[in-house]
PDB file of C-alpha atoms in Angstrom:
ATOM      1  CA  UNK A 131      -4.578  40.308  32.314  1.00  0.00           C
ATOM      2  CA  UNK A 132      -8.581  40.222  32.467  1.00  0.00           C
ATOM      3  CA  UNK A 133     -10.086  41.315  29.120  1.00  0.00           C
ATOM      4  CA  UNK A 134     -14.174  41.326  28.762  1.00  0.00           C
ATOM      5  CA  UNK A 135     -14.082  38.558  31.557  1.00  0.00           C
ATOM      6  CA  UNK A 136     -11.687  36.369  30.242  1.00  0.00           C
ATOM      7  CA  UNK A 137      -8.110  35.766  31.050  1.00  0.00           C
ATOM      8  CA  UNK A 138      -5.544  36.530  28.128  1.00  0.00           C
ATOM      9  CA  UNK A 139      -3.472  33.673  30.088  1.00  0.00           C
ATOM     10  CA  UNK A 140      -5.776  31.061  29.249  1.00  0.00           C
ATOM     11  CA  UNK A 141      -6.312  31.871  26.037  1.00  0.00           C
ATOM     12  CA  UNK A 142      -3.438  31.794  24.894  1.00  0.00           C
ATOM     13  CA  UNK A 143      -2.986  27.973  27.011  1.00  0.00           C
ATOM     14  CA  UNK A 144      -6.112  26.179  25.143  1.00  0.00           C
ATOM     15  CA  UNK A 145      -4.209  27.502  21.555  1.00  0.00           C
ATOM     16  CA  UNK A 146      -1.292  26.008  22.581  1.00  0.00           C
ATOM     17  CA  UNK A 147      -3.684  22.850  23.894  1.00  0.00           C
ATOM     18  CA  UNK A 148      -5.828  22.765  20.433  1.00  0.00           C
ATOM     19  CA  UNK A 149      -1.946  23.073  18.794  1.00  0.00           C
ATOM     20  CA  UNK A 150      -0.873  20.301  20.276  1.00  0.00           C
ATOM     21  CA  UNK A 151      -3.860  18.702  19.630  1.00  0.00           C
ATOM     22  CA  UNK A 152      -3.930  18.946  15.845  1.00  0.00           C
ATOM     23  CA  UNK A 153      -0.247  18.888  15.424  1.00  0.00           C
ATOM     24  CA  UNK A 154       0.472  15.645  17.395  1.00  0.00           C
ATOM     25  CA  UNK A 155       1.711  16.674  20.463  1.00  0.00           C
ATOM     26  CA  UNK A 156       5.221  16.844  19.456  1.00  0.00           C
ATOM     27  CA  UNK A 157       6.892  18.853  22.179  1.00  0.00           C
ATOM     28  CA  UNK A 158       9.540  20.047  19.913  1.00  0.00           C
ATOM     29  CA  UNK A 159       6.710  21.554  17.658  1.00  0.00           C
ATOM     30  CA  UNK A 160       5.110  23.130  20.400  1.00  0.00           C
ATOM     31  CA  UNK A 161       8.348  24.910  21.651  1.00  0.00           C
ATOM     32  CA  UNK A 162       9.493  26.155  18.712  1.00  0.00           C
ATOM     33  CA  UNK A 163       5.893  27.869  17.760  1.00  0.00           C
ATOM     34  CA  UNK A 164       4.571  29.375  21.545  1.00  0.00           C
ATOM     35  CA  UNK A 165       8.653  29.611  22.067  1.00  0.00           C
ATOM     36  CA  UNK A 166       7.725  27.559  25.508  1.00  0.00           C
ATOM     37  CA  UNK A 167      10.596  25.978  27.533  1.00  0.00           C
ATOM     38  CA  UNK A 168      11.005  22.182  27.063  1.00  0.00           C
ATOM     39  CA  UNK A 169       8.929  21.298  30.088  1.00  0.00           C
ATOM     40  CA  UNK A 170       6.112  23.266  29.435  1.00  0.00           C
ATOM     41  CA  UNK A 171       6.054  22.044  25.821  1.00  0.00           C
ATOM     42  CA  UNK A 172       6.237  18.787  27.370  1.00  0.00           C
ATOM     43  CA  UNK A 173       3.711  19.092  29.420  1.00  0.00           C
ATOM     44  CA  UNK A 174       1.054  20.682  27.141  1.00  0.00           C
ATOM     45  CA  UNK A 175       2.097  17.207  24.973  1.00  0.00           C
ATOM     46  CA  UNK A 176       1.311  14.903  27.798  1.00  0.00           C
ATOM     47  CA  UNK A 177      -1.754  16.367  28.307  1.00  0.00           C
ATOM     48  CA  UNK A 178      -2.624  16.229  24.310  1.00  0.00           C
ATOM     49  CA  UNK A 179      -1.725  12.922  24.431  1.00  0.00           C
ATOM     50  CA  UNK A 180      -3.971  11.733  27.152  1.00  0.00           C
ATOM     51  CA  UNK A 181      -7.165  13.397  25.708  1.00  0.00           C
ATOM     52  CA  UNK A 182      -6.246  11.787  22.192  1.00  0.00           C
ATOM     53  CA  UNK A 183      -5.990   8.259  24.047  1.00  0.00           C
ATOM     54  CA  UNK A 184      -8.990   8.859  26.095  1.00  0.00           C
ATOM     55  CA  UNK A 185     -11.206   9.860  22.541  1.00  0.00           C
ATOM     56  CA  UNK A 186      -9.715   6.775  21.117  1.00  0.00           C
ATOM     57  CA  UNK A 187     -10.722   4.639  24.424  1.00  0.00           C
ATOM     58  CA  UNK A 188     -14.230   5.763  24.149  1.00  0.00           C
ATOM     59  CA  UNK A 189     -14.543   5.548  20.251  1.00  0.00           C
ATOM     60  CA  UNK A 190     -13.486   1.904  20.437  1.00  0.00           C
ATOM     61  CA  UNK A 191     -15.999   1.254  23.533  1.00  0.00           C
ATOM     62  CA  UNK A 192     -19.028   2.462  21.196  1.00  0.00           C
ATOM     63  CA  UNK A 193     -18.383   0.192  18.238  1.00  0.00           C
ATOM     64  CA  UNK A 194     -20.345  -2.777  18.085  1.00  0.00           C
ATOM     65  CA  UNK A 195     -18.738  -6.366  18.771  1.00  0.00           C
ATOM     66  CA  UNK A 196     -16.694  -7.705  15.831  1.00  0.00           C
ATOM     67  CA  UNK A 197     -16.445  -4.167  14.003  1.00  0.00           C
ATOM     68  CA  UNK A 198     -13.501  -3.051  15.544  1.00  0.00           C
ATOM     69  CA  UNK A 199     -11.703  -2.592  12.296  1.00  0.00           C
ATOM     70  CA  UNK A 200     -14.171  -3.254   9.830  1.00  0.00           C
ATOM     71  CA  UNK A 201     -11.870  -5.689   8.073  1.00  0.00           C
ATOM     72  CA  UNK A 202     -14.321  -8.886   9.593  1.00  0.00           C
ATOM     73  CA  UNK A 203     -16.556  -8.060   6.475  1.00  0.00           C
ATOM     74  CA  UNK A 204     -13.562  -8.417   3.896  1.00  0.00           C
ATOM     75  CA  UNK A 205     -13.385 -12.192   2.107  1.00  0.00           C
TER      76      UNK A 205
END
């Protein structure tokens, strides 16, 4: 369904997406709230999980050398 341009389809997908985002990609979560089968739950999770790695990836490749955890500063 086209509303103003935009479809209601994926509208309702990048909820689900920022959902499993925020919520930690637990399929079971995801399910249970959208009431999505088990493989599109899964799915939406395995996609959540590889844009949390990926922000983590590039996080860790901006900190300076020897600041990784901050903890090189403690006594």
């Amino acid at each position: 369904m086209l509303h103003q341009g935009v479809y209601l389809e994926r509208i309702r997908g990048d909820r689900v997406l920022h959902e499993a985002l925020t919520a930690g990609a637990d399929p079971l979560h995801l399910a249970l709230v959208f009431n999505l089968s088990h493989s599109a739950a899964s799915r939406y999770a395995a996609i959540a999980q590889n844009l949390l790695y990926d922000q983590i990836e590039q996080t860790a490749e901006m900190r300076p050398e020897g600041r990784a955890g901050g903890l090189d500063s403690c006594p």
